[in-house]
mmCIF file of C-alpha atoms and ligand atoms in Angstrom:
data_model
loop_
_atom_site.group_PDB
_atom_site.id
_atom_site.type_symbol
_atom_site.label_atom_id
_atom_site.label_comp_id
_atom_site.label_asym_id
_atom_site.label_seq_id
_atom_site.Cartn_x
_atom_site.Cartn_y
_atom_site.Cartn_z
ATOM 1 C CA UNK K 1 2.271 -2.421 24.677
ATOM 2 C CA UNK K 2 4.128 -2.669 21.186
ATOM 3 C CA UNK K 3 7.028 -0.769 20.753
ATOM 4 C CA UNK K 4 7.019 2.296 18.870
ATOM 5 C CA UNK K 5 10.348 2.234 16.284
ATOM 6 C CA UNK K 6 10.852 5.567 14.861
ATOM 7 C CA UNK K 7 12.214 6.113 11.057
ATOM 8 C CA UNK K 8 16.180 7.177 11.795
ATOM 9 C CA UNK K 9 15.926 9.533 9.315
ATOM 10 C CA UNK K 10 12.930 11.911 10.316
ATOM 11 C CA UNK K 11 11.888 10.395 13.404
ATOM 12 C CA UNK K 12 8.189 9.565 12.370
ATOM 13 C CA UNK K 13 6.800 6.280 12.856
ATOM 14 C CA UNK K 14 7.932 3.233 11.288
ATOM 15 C CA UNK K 15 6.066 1.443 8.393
ATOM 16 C CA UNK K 16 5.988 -2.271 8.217
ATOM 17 C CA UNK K 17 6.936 -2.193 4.798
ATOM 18 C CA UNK K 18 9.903 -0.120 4.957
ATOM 19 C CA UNK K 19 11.607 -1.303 8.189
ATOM 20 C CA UNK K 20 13.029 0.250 9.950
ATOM 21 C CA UNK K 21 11.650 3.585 7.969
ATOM 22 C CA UNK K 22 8.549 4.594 7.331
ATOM 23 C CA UNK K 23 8.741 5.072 3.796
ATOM 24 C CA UNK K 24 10.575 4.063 0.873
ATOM 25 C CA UNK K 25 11.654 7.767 0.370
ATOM 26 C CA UNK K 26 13.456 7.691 3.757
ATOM 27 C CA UNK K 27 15.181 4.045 3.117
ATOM 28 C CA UNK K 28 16.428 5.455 -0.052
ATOM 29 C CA UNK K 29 17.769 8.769 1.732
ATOM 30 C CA UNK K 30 19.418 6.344 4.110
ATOM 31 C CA UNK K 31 21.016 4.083 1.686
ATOM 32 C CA UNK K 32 22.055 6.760 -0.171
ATOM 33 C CA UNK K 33 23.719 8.520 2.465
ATOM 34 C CA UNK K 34 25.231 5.529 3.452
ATOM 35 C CA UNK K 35 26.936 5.189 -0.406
ATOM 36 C CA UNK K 36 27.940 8.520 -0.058
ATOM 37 C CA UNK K 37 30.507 7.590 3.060
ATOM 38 C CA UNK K 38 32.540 6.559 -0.288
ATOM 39 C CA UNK K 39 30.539 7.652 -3.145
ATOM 40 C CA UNK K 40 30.238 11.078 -3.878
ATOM 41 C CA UNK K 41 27.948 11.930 -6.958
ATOM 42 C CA UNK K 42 29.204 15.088 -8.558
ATOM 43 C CA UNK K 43 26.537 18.236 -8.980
ATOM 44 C CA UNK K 44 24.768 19.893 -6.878
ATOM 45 C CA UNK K 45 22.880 18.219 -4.202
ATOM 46 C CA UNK K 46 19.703 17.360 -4.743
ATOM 47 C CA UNK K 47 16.683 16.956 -2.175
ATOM 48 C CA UNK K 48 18.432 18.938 0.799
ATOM 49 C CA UNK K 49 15.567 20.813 2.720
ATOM 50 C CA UNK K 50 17.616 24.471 2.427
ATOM 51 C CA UNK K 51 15.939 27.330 4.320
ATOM 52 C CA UNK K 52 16.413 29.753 1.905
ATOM 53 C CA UNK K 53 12.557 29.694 0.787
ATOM 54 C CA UNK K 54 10.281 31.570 2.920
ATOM 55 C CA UNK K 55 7.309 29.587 4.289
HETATM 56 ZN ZN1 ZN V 101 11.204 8.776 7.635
#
């Protein structure tokens, strides 16, 4: 029974190609939060799910 790895950033399965993510989108979220420990890009924040919009 293989192992099921789930992407650390939104919990859905992994993809081969993006290890241990399942897409590129999340490995770049990752990294990039990962810079931002000692990084911090100036401006407003940009891709951050905000609940403001009503579904
Ligand atoms: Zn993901």
């Amino acid at each position: 029974m293989p192992r099921t790895a789930l992407c650390p950033v939104c919990r859905a399965p992994t993809d081969p190609l993006f290890k241990p993510f399942c897409s590129r989108g999340c490995r770049d979220r990752d990294l990039l939060k990962w810079l931002g420990e000692d990084y911090r890009v100036p401006g407003p924040p940009a891709d951050v799910p905000d609940r403001k919009d009503d579904d």
